[in-house]
Tab-separated table of N, CA and C in Angstrom:
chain	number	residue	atom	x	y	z
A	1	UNK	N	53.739	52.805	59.637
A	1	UNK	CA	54.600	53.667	60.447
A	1	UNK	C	55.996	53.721	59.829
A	2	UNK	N	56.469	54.690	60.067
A	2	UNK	CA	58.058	54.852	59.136
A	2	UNK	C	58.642	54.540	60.811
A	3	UNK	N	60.248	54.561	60.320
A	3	UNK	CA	61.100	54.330	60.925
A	3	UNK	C	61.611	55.088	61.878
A	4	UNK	N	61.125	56.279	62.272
A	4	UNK	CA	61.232	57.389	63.299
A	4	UNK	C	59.898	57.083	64.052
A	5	UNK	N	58.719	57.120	63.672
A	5	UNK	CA	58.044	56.796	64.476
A	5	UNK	C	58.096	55.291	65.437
A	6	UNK	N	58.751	54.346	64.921
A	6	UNK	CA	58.894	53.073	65.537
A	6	UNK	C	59.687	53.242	66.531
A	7	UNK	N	60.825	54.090	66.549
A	7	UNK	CA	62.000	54.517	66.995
A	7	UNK	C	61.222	55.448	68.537
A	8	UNK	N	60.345	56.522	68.238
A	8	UNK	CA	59.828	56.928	68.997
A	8	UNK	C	58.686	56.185	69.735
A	9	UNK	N	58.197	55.417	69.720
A	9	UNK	CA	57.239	54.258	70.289
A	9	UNK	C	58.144	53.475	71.054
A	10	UNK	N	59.521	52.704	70.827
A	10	UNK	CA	60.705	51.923	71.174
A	10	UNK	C	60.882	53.211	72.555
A	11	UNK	N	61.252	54.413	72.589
A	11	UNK	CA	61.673	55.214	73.367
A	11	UNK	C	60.801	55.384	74.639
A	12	UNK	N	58.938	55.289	74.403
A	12	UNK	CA	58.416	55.352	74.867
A	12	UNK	C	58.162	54.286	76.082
A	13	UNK	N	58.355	53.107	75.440
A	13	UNK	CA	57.862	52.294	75.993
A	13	UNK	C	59.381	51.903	77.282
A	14	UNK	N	60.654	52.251	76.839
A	14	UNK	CA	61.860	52.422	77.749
A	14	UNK	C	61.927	53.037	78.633
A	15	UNK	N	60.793	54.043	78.305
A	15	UNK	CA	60.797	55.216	79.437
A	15	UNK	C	59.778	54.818	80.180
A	16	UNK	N	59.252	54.033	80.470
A	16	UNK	CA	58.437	53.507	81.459
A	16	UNK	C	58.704	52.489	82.715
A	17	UNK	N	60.451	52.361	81.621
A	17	UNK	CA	60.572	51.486	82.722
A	17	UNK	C	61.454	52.259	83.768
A	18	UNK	N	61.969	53.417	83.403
A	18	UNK	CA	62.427	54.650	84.699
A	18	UNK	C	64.047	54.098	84.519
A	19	UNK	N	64.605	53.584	83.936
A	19	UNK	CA	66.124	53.628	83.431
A	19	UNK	C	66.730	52.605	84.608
A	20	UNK	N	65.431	51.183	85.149
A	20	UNK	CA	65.919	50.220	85.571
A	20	UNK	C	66.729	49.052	85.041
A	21	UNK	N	67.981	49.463	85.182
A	21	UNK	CA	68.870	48.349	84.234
A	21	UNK	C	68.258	47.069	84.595
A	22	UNK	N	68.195	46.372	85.610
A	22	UNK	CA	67.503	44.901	85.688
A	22	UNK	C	66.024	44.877	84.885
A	23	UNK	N	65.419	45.481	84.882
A	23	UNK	CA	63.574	45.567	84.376
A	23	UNK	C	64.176	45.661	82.867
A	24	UNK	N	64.783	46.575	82.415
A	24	UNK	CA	65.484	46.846	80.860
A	24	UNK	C	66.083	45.696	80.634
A	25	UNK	N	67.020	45.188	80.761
A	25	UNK	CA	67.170	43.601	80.381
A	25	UNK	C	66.217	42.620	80.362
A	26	UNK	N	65.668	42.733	80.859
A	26	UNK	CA	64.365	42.101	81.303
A	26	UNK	C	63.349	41.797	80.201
A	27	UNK	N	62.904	43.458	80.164
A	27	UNK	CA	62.669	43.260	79.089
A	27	UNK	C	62.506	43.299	77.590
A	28	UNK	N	64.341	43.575	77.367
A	28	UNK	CA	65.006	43.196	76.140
A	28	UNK	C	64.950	41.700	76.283
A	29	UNK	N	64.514	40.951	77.004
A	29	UNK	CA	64.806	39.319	76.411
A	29	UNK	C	63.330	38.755	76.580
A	30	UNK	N	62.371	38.977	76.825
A	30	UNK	CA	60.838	39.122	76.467
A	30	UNK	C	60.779	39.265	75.229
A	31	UNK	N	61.346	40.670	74.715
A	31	UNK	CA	61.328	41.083	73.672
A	31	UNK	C	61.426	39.754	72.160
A	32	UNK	N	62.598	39.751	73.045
A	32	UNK	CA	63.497	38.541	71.732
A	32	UNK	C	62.441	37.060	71.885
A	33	UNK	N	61.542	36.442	73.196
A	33	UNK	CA	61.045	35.924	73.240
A	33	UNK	C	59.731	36.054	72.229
A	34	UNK	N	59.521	37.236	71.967
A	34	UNK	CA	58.589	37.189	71.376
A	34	UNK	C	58.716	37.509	69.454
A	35	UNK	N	60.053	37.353	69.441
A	35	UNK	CA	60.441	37.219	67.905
A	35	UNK	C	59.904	36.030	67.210
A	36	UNK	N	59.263	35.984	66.140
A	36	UNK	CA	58.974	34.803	65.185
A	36	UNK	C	59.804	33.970	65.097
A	37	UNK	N	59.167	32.739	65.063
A	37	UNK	CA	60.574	31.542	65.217
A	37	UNK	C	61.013	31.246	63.582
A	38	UNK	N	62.486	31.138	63.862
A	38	UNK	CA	63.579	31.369	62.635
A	38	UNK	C	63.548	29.749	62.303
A	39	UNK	N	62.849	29.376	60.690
A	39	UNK	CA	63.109	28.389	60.401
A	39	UNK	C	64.347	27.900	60.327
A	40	UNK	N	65.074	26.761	61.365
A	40	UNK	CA	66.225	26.111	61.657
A	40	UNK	C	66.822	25.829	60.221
A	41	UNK	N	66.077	25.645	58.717
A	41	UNK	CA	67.354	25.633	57.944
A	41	UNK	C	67.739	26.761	57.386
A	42	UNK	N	67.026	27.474	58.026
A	42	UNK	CA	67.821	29.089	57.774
A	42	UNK	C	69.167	29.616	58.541
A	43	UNK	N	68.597	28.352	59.761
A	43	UNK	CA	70.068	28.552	60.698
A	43	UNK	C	71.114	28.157	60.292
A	44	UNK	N	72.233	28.989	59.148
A	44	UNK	CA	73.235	28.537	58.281
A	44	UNK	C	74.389	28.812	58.543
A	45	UNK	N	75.446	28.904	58.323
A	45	UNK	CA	76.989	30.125	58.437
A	45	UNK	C	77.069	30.929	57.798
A	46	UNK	N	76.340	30.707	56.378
A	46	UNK	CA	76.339	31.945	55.739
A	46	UNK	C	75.292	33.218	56.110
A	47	UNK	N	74.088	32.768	57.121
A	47	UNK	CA	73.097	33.522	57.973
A	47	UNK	C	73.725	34.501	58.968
A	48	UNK	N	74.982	33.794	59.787
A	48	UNK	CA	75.614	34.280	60.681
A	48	UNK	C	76.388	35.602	60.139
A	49	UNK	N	75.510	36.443	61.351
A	49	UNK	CA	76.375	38.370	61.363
A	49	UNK	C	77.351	37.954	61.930
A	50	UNK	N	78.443	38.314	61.034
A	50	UNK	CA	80.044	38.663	61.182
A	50	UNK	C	79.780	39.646	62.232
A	51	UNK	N	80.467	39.692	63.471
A	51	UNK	CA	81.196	40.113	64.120
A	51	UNK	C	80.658	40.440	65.448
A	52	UNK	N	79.205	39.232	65.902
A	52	UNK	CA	78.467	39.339	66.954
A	52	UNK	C	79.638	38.135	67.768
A	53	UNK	N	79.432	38.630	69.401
A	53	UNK	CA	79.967	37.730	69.721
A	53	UNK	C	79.017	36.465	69.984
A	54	UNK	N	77.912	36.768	70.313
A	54	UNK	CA	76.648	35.826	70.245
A	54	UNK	C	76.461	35.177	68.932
A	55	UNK	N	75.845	33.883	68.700
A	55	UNK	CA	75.339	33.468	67.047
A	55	UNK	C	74.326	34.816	67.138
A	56	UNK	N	74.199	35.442	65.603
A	56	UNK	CA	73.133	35.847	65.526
A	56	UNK	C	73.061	35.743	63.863
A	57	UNK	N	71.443	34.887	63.736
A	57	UNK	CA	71.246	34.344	62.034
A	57	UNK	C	70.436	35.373	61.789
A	58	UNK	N	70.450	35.973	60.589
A	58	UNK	CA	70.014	37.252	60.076
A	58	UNK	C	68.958	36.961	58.381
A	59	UNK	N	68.136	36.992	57.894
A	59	UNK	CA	67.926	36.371	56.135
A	59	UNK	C	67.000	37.868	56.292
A	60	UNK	N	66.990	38.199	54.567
A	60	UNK	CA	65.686	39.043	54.042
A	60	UNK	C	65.221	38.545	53.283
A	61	UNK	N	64.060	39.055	53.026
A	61	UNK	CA	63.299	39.067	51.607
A	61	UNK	C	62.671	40.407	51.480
A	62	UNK	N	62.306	40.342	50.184
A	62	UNK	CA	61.739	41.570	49.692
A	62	UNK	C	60.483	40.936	49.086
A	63	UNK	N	59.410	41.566	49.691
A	63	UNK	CA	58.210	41.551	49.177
A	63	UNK	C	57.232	42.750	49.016
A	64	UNK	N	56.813	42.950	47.457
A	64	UNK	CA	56.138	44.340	47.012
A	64	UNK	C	56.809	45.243	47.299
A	65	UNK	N	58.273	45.351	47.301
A	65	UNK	CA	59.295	46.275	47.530
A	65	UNK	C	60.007	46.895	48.622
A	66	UNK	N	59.078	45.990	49.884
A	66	UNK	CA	59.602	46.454	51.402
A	66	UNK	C	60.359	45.314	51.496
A	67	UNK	N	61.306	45.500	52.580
A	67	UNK	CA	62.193	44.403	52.885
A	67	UNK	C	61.527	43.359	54.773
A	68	UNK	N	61.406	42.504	54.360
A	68	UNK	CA	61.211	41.528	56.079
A	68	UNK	C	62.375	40.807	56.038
A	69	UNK	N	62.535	40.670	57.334
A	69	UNK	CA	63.663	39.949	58.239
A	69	UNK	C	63.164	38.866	58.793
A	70	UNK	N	64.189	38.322	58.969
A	70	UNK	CA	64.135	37.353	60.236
A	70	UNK	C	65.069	36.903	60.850
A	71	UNK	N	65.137	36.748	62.471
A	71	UNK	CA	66.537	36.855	63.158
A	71	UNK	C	65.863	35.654	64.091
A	72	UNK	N	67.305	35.133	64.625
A	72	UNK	CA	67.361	34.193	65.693
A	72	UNK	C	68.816	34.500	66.371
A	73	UNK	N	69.136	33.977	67.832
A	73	UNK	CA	69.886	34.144	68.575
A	73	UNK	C	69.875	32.840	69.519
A	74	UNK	N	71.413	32.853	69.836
A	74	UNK	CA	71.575	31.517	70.356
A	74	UNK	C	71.160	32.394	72.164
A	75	UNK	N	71.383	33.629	72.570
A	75	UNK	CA	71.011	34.429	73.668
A	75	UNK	C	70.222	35.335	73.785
A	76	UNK	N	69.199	35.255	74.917
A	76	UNK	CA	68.242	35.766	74.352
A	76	UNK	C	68.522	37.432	74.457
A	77	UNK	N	69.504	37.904	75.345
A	77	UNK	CA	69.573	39.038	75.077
A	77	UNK	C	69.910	39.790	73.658
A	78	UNK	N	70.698	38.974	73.254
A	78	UNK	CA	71.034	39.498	71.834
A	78	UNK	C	69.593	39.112	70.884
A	79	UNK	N	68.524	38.467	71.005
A	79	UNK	CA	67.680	38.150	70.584
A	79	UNK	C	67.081	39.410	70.646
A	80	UNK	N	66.764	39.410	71.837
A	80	UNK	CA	65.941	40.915	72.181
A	80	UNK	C	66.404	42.264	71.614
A	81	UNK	N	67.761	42.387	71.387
A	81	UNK	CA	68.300	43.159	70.401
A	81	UNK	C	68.467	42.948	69.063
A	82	UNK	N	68.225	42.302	68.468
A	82	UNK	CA	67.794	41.883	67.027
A	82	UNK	C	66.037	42.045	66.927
A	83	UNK	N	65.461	42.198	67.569
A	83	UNK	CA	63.917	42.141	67.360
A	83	UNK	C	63.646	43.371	67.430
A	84	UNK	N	63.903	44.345	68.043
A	84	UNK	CA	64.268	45.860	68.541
A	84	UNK	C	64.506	46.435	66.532
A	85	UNK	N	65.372	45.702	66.053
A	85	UNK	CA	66.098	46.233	64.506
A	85	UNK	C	64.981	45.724	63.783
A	86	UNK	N	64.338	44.221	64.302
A	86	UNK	CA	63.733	43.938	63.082
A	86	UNK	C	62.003	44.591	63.410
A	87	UNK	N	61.682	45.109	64.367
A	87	UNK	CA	60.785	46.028	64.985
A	87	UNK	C	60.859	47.629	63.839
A	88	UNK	N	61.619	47.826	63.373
A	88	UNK	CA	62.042	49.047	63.254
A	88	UNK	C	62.054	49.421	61.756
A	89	UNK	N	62.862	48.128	61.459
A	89	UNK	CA	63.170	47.569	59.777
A	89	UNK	C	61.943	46.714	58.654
A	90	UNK	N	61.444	45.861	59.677
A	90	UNK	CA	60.579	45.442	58.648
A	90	UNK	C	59.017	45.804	58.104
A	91	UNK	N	59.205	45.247	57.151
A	91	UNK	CA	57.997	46.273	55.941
A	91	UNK	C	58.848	47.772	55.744
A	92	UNK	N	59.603	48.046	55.440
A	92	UNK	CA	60.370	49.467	55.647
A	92	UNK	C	60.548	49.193	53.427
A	93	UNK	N	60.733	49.946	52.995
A	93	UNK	CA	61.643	49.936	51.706
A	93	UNK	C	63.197	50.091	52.233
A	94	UNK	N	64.054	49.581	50.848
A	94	UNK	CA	65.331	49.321	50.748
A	94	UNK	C	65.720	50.953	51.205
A	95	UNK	N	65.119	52.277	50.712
A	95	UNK	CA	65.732	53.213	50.563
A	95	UNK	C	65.945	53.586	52.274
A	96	UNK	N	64.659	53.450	53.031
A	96	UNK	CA	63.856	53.993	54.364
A	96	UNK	C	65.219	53.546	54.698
A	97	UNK	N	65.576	52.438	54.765
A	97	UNK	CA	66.456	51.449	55.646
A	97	UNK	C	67.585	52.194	55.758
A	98	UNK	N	67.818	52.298	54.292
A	98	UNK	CA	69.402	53.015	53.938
A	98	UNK	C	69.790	54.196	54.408
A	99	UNK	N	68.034	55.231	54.976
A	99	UNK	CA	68.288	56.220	54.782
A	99	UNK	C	68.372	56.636	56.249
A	100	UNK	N	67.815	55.520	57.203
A	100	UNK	CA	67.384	56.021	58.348
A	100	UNK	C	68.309	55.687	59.455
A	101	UNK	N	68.363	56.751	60.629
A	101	UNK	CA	69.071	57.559	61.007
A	101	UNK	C	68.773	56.517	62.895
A	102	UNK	N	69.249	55.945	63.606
A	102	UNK	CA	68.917	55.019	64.444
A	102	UNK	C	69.504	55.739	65.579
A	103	UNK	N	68.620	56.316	66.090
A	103	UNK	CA	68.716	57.466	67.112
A	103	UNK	C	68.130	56.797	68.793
A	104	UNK	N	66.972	55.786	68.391
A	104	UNK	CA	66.538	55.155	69.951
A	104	UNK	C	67.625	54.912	70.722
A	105	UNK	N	68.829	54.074	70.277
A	105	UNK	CA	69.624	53.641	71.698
A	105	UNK	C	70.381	54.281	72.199
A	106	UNK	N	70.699	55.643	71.758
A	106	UNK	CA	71.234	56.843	72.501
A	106	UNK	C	70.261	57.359	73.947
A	107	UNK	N	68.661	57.328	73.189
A	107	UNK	CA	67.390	57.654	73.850
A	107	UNK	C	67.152	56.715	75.066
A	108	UNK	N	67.193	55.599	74.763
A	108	UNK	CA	67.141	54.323	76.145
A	108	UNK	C	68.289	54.481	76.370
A	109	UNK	N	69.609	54.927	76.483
A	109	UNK	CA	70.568	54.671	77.361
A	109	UNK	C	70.820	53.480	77.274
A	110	UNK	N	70.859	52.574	76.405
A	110	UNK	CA	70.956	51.402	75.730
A	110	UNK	C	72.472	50.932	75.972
A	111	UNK	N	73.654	52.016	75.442
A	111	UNK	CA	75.250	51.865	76.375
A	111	UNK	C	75.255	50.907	77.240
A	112	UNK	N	74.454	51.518	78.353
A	112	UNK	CA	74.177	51.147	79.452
A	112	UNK	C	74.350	49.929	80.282
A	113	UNK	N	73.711	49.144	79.588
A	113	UNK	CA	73.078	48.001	79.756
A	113	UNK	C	73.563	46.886	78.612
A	114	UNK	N	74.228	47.056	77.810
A	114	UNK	CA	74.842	46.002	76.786
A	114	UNK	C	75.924	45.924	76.955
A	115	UNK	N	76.484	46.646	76.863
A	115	UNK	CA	78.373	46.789	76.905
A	115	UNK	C	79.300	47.082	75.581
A	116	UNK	N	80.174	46.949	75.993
A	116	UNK	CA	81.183	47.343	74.651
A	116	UNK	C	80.634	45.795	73.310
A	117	UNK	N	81.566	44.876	73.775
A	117	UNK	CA	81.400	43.641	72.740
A	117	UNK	C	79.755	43.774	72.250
A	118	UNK	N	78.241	43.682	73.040
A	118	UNK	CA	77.343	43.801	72.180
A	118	UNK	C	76.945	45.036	71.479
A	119	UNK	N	77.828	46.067	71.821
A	119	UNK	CA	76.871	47.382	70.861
A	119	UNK	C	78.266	46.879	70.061
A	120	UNK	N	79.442	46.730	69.778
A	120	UNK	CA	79.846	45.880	68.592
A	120	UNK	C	79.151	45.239	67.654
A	121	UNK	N	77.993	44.001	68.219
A	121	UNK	CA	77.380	42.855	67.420
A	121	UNK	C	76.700	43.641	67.262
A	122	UNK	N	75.483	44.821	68.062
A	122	UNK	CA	74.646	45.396	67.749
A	122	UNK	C	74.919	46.283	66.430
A	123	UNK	N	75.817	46.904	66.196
A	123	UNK	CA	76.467	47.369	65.346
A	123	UNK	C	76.535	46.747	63.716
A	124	UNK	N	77.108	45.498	64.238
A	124	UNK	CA	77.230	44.890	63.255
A	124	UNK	C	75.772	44.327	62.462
A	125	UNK	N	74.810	43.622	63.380
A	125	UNK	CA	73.606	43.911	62.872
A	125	UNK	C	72.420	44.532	62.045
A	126	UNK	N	73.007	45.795	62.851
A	126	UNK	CA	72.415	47.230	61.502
A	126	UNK	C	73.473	46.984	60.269
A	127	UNK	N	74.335	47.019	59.842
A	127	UNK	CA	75.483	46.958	58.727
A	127	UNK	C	74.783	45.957	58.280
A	128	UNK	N	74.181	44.833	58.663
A	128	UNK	CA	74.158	43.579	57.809
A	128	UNK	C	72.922	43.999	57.120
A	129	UNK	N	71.991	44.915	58.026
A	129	UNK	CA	70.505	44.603	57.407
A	129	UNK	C	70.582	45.851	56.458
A	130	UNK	N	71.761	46.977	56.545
A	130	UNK	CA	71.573	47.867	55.629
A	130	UNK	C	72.494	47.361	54.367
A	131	UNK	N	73.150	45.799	54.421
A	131	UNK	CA	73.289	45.523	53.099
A	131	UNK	C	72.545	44.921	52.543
A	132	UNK	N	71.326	43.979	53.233
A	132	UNK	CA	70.502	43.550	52.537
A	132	UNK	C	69.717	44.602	51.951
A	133	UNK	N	69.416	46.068	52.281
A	133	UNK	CA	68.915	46.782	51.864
A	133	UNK	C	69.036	47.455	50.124
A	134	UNK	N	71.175	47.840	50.661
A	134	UNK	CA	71.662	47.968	49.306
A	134	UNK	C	71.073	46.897	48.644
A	135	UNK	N	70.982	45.617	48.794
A	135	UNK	CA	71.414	44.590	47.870
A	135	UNK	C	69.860	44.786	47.006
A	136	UNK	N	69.427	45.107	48.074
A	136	UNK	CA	67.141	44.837	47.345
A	136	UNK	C	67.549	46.307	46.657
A	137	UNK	N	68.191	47.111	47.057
A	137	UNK	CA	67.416	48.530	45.843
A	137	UNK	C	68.559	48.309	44.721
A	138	UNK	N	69.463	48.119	45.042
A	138	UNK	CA	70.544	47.730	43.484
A	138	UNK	C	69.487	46.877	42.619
A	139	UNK	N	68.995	45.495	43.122
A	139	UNK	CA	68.155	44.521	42.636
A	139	UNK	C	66.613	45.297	41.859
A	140	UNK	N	66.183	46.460	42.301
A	140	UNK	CA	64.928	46.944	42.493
A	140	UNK	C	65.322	47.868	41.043
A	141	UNK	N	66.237	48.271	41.268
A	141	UNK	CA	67.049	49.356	40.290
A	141	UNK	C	66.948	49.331	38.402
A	142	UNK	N	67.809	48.142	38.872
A	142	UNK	CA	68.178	46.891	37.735
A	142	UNK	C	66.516	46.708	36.754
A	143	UNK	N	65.637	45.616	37.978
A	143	UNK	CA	64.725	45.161	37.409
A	143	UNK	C	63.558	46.927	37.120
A	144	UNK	N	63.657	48.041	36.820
A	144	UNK	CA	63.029	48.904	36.434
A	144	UNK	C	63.534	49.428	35.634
């Protein structure tokens, strides 16, 4: 699935819940519950996204040319919003990442329900994973 379709599946499944801010938090932190657990020595400072107010530890790799993530959060809401990106992002190529256009949280009314300071971190999140992106196709570039 590309990155619009994930985006549209993410929309779908928001819209079911009828634009209940309590049920929508809810279950944005399910969500994050159900993120892969972040090997703890990955939990570093240099892991840590600049400018969440929550910890949030961020790493990639690139394998066969798509990029995977992995995120952890000291809250699970911000968890649940990091799993949402890495829902969206991983197995993606460096370019998809770079290129794509993150239109769901306009669609969930996402504002809404986070606030100013986390669509900040949320913010900052996407920036981090679209430099790991630059960083894999500069890298991808090079080695061809």
């Amino acid at each position: 699935m590309d990155v619009n379709d994930i985006q549209e599946e993410i929309i779908s499944e928001f819209s079911l819940l009828d634009s209940d801010m309590e049920m929508t938090v809810f279950y944005i932190m399910e969500l994050g519950q159900k993120l892969p657990v972040m090997n703890d020595a990955l939990k570093t400072e240099e892991n840590v996204v600049k400018g969440c107010q929550s910890k949030v530890w961020l790493t990639a790799n690139l394998d066969d040319d798509k990029i995977n993530f992995s995120a952890d959060s000291n809250t699970a809401i911000t968890k649940g919003l990091v799993s949402l990106l890495i829902r969206i992002f991983n197995g993606q190529s460096p370019e998809a990442i770079l290129n794509a256009n993150l239109y769901f949280m306009q669609k969930i009314g996402m504002e809404r329900f986070i606030g100013t300071q986390r669509s900040n971190g949320f913010a900052a999140m996407i920036k981090q994973m679209k430099l790991y992106a630059l960083a894999f196709k500069t890298k991808l570039e090079v080695k061809s």
